[in-house]
C-alpha atoms as a PDB file:
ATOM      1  CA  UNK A   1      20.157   5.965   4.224  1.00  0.00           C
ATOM      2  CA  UNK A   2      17.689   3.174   5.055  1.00  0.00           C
ATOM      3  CA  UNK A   3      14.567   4.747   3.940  1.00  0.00           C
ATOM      4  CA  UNK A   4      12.488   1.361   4.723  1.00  0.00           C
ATOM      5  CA  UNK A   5      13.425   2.321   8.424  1.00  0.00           C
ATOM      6  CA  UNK A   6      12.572   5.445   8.504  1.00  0.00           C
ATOM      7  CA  UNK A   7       9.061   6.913  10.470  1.00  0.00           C
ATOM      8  CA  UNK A   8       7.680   8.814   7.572  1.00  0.00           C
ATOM      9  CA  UNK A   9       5.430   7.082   4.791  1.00  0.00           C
ATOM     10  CA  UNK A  10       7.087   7.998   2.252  1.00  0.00           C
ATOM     11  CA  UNK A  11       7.406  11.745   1.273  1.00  0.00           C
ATOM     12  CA  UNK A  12      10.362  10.580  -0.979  1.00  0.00           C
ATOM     13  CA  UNK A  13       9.760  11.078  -4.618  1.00  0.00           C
ATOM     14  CA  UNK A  14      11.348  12.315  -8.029  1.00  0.00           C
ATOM     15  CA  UNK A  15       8.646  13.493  -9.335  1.00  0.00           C
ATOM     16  CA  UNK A  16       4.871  14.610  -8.596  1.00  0.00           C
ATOM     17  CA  UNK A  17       2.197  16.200 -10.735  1.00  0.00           C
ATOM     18  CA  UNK A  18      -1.526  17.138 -10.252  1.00  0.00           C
ATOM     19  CA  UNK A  19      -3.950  18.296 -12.630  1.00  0.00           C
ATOM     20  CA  UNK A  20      -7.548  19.639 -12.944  1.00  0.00           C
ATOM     21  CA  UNK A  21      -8.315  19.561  -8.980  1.00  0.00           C
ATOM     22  CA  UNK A  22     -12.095  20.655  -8.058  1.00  0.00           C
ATOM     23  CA  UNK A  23     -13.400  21.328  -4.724  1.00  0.00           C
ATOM     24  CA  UNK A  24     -16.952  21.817  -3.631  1.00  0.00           C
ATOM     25  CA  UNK A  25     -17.172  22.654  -0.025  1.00  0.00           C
ATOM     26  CA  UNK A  26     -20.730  22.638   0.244  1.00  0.00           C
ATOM     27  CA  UNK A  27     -21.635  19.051  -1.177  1.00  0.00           C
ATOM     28  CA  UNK A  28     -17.971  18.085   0.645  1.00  0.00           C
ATOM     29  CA  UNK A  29     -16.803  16.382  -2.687  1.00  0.00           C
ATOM     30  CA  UNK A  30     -13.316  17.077  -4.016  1.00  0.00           C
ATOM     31  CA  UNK A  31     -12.352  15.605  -7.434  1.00  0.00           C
ATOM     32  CA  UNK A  32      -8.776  15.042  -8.689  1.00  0.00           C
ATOM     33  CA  UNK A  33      -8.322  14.544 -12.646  1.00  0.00           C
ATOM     34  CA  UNK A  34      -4.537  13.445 -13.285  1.00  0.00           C
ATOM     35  CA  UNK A  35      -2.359  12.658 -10.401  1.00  0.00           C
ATOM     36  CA  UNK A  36       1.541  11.477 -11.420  1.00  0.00           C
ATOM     37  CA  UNK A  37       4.107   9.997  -8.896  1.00  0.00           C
ATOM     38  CA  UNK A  38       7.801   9.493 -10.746  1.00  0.00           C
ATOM     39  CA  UNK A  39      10.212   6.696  -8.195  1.00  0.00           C
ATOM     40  CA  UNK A  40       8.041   7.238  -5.178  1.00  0.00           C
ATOM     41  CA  UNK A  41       9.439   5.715  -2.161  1.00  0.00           C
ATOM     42  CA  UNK A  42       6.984   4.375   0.871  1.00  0.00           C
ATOM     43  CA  UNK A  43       8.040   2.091   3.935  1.00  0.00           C
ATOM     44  CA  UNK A  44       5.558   0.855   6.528  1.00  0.00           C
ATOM     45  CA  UNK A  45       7.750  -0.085   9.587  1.00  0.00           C
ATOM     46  CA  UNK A  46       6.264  -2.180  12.486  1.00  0.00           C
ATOM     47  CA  UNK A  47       8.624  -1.543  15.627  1.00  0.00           C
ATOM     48  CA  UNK A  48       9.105  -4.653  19.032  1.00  0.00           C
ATOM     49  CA  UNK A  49       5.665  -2.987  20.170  1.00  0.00           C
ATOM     50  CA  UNK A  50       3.424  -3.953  17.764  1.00  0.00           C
ATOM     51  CA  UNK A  51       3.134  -0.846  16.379  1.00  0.00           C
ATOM     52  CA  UNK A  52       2.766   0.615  12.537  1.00  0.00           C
ATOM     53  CA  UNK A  53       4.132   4.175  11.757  1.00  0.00           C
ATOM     54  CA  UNK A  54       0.957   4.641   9.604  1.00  0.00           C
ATOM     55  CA  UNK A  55      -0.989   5.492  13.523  1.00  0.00           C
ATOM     56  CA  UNK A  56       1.417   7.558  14.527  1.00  0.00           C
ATOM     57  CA  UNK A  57       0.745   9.659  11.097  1.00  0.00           C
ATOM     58  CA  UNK A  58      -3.115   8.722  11.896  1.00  0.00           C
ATOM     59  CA  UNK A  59      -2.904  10.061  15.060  1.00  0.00           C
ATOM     60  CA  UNK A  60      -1.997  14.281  14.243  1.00  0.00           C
ATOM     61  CA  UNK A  61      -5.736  14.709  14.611  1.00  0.00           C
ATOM     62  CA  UNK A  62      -6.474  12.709  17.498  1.00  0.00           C
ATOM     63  CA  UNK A  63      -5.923  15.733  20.117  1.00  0.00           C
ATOM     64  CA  UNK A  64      -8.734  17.899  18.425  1.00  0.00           C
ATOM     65  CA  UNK A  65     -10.930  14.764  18.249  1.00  0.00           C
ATOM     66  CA  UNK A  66     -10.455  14.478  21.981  1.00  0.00           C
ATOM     67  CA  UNK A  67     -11.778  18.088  22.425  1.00  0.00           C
ATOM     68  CA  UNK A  68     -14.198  17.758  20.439  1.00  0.00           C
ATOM     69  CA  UNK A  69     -15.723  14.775  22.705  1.00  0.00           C
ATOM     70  CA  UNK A  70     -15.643  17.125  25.611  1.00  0.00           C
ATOM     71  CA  UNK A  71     -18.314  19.587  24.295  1.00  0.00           C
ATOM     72  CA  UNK A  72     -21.557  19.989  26.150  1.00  0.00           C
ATOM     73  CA  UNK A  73     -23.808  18.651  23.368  1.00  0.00           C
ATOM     74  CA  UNK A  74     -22.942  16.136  20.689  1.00  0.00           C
ATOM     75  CA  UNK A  75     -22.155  17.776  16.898  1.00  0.00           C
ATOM     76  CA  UNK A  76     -23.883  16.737  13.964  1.00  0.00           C
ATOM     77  CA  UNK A  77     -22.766  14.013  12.205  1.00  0.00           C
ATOM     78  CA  UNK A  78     -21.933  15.884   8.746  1.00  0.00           C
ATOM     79  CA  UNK A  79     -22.040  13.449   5.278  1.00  0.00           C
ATOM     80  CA  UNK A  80     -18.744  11.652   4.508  1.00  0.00           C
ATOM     81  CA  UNK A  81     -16.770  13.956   2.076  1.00  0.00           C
ATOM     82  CA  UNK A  82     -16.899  12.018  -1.472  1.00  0.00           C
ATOM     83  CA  UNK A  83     -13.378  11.508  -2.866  1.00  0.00           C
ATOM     84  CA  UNK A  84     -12.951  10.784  -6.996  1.00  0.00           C
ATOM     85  CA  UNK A  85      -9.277  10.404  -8.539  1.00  0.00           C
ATOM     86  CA  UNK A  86      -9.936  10.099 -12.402  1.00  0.00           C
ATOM     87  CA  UNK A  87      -6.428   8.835 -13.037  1.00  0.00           C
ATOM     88  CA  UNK A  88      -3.246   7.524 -11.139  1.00  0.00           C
ATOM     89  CA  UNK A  89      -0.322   7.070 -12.793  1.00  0.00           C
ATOM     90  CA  UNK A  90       2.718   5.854 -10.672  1.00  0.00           C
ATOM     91  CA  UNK A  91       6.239   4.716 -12.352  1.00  0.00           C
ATOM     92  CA  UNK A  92       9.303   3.590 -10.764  1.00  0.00           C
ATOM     93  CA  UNK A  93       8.073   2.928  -6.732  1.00  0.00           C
ATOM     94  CA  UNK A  94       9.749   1.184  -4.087  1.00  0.00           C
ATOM     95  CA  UNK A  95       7.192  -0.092  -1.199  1.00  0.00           C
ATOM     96  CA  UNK A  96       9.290  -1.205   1.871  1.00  0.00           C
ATOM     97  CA  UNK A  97       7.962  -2.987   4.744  1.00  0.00           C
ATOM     98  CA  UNK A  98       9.947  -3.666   8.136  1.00  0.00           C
ATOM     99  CA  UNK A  99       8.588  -5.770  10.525  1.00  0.00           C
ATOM    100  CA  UNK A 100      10.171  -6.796  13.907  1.00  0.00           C
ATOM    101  CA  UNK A 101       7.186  -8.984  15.130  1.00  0.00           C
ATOM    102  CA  UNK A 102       7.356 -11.256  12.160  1.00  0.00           C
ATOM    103  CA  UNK A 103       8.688 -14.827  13.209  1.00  0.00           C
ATOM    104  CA  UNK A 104      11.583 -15.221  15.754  1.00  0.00           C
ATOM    105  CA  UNK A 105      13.808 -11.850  14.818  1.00  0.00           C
ATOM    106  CA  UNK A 106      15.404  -9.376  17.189  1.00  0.00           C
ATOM    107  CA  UNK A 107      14.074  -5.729  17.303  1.00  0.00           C
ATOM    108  CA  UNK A 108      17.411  -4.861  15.668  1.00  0.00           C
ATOM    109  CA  UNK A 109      16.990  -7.139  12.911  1.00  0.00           C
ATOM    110  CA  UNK A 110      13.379  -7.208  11.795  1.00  0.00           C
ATOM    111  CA  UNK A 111      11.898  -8.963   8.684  1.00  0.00           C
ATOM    112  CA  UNK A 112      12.934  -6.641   5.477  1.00  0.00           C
ATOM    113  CA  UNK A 113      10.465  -7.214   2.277  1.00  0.00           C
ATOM    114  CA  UNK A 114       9.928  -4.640  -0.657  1.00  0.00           C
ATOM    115  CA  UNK A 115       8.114  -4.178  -3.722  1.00  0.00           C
ATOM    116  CA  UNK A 116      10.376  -2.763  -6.358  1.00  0.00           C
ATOM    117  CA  UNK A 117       9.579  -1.277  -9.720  1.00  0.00           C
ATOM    118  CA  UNK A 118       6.265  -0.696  -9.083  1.00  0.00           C
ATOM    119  CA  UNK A 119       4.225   0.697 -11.989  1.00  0.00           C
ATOM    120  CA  UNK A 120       0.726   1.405 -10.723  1.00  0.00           C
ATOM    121  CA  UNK A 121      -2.285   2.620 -12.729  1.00  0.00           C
ATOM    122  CA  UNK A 122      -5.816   3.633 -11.481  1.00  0.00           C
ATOM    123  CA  UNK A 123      -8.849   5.044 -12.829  1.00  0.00           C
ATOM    124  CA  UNK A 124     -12.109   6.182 -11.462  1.00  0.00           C
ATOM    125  CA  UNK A 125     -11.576   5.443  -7.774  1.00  0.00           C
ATOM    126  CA  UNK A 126     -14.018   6.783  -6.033  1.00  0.00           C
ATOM    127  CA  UNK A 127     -14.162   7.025  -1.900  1.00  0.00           C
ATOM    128  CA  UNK A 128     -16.950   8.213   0.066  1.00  0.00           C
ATOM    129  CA  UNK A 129     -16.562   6.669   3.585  1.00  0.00           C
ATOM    130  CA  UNK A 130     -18.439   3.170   3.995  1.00  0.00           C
ATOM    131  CA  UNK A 131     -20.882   3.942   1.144  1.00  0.00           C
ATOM    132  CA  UNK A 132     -20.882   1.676  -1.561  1.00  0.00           C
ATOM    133  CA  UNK A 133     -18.960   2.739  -4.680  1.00  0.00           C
ATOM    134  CA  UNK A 134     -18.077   1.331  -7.878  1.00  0.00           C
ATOM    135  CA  UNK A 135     -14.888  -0.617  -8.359  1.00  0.00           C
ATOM    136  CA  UNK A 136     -12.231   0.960  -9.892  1.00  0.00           C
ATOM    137  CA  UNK A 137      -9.744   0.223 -12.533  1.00  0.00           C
ATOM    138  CA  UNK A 138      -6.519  -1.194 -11.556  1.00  0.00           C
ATOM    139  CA  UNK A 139      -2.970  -2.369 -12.947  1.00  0.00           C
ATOM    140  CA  UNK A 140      -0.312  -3.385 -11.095  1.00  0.00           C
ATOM    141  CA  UNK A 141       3.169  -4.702 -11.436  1.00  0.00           C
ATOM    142  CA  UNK A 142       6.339  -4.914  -9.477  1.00  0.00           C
ATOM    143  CA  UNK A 143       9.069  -7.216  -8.260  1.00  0.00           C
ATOM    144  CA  UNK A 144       8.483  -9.234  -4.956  1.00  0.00           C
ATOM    145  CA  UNK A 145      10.807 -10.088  -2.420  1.00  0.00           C
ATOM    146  CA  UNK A 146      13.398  -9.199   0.402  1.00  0.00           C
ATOM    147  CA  UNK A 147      14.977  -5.760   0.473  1.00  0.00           C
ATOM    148  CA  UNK A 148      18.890  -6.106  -0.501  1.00  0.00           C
ATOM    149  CA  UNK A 149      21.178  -6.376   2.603  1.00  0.00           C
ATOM    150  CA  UNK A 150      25.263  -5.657   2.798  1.00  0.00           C
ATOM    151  CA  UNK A 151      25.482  -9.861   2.866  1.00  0.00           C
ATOM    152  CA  UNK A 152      22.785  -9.986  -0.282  1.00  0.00           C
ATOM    153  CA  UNK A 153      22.952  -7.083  -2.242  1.00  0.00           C
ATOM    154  CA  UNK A 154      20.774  -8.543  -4.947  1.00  0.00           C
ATOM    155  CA  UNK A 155      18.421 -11.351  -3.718  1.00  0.00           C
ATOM    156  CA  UNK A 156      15.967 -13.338  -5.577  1.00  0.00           C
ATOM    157  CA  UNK A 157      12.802 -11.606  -6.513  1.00  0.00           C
ATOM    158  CA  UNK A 158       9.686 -12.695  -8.003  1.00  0.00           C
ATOM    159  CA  UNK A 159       8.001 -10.553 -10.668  1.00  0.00           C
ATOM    160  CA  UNK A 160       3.694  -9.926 -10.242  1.00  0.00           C
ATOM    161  CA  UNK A 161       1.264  -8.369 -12.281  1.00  0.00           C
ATOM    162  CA  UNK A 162      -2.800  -7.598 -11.795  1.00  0.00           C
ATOM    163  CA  UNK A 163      -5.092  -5.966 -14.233  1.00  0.00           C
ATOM    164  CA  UNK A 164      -8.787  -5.927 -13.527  1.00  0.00           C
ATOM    165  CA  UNK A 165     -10.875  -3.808 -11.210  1.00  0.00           C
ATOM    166  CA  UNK A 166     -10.646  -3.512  -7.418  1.00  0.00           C
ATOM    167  CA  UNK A 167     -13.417  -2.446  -5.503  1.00  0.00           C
ATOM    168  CA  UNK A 168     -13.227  -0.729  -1.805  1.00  0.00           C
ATOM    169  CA  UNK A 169     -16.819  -0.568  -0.474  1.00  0.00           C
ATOM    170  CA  UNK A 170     -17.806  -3.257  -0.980  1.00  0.00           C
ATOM    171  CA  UNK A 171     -14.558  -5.353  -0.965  1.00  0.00           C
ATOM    172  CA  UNK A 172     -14.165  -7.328  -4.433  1.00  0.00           C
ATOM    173  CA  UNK A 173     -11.482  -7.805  -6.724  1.00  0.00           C
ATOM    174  CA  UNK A 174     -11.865  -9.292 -10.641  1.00  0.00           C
ATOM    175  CA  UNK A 175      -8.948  -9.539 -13.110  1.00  0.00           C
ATOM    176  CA  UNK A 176      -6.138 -11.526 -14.168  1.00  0.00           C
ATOM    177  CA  UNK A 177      -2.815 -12.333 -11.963  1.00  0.00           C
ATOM    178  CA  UNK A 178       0.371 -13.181 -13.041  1.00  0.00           C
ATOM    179  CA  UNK A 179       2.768 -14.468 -10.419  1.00  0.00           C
ATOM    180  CA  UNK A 180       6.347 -15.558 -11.408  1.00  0.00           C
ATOM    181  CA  UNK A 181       8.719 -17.236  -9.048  1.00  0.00           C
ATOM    182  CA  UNK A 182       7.405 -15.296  -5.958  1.00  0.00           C
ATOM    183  CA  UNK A 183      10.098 -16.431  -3.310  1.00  0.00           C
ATOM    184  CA  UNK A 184       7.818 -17.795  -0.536  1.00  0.00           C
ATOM    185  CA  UNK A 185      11.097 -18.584   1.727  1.00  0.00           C
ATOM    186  CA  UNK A 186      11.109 -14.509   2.311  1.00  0.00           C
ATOM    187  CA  UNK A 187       7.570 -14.720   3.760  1.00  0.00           C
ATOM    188  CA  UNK A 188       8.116 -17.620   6.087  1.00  0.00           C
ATOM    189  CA  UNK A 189       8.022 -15.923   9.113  1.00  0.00           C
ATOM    190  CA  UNK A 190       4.250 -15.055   8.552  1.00  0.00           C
ATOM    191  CA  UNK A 191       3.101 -18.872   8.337  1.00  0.00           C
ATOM    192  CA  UNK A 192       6.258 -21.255   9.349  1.00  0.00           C
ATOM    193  CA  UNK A 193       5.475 -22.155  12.731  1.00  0.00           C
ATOM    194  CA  UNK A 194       2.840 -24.509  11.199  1.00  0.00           C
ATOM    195  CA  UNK A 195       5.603 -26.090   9.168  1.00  0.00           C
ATOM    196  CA  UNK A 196       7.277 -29.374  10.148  1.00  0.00           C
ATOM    197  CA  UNK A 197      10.445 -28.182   8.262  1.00  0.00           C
ATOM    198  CA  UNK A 198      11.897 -24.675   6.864  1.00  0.00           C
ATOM    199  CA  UNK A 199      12.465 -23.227   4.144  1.00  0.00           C
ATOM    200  CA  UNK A 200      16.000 -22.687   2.498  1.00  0.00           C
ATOM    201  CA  UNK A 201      14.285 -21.883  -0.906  1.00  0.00           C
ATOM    202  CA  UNK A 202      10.819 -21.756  -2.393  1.00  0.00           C
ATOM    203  CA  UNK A 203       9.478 -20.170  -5.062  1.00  0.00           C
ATOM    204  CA  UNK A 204       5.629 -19.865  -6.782  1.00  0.00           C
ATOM    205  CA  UNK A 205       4.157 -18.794  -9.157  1.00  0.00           C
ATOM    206  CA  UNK A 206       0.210 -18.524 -10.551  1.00  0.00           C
ATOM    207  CA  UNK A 207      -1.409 -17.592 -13.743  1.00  0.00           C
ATOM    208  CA  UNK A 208      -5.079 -17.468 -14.304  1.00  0.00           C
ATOM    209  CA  UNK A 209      -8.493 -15.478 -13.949  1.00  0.00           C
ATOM    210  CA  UNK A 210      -9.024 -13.947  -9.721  1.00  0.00           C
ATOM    211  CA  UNK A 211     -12.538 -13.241  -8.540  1.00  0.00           C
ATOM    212  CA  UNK A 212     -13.107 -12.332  -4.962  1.00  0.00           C
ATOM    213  CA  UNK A 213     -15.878 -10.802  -3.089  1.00  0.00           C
END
């Protein structure tokens, strides 16, 4: 089945483990030490309304939110619960992303891209709501372009690769990128109305030291 199309966000996987999990209600901190994902499968799907699956998922706790707004006198604003994940460990995903907004497609035949053979690593990520936190460790590589059709069962792909650190709050990101042959034609959609020409085939590629903040 087309899993890329489908509403979920991916409860698809071969494997899941989870070790050493602590919980501390009162200080609202919760503290994961080993999480592993084996061929994890994820699609974000934007449908001819503009809309992601991920807010319809968002949106299970939006009805007690709305009672919540109703009471007499405002709650207290509690602390934002402090999230840590010692160590991520993900082999063998498949991100899929369908699109039917992107560039001149029909709603039955949106844009198709995936990230295949992902291997993901993290350590020490550390969430507590818009607080600053320190950036975590991150390593990253996968292949890069369209998702296979019935007409192209095996298209080009590009291969990428990031190790460094990635902070969340604030936003930063420091490491080394590798980018090879990155098929840019597959991503036209996003940028080519400012083109005088298109694409038939384009590749990229980039190798060097990344520091944004």
């Amino acid at each position: 089945r087309d899993l890329v199309r489908s509403r979920g966000l991916g409860d698809v996987y071969k494997r899941q483990s989870l070790n050493d999990l602590m919980v501390d209600l009162p200080a609202r901190a919760a503290t994961l030490g080993r999480v592993t994902l084996q061929q994890p499968i994820l699609g974000l799907v934007r449908n001819a309304e503009g809309r992601w699956n991920v807010q319809d998922w968002l949106a299970a706790g939006a009805p007690a939110a709305a009672r919540a707004e109703t009471a007499a006198a405002p709650a207290p604003v509690d602390p934002p619960w402090r999230i840590e994940l010692k160590a991520l460990t993900l082999q063998g995903g498949q991100l899929g992303l369908s699109d039917a907004l992107a560039g001149p497609r029909r709603a039955d035949a949106p844009l198709q891209l995936q990230l295949a053979g992902l291997r993901l690593a993290v350590q020490n990520l550390v969430w507590q709501g818009d607080r600053r936190t320190a950036p975590m460790g991150l390593q990253l590589a996968a292949r890069v372009g369209a998702a296979p059709t019935p007409e192209e069962k095996n298209p080009p792909t590009g291969a990428l690769d990031w190790k460094g650190r990635l902070g969340l709050t604030p936003l930063l990101a420091r490491g080394t990128l590798k980018a090879e042959r990155i098929p840019v034609h597959d991503f036209e959609a996003y940028f080519g109305a400012g083109l005088p020409l298109g694409l038939v085939r384009a590749g990229a590629g980039f190798q060097g030291e990344v520091s944004l903040h």
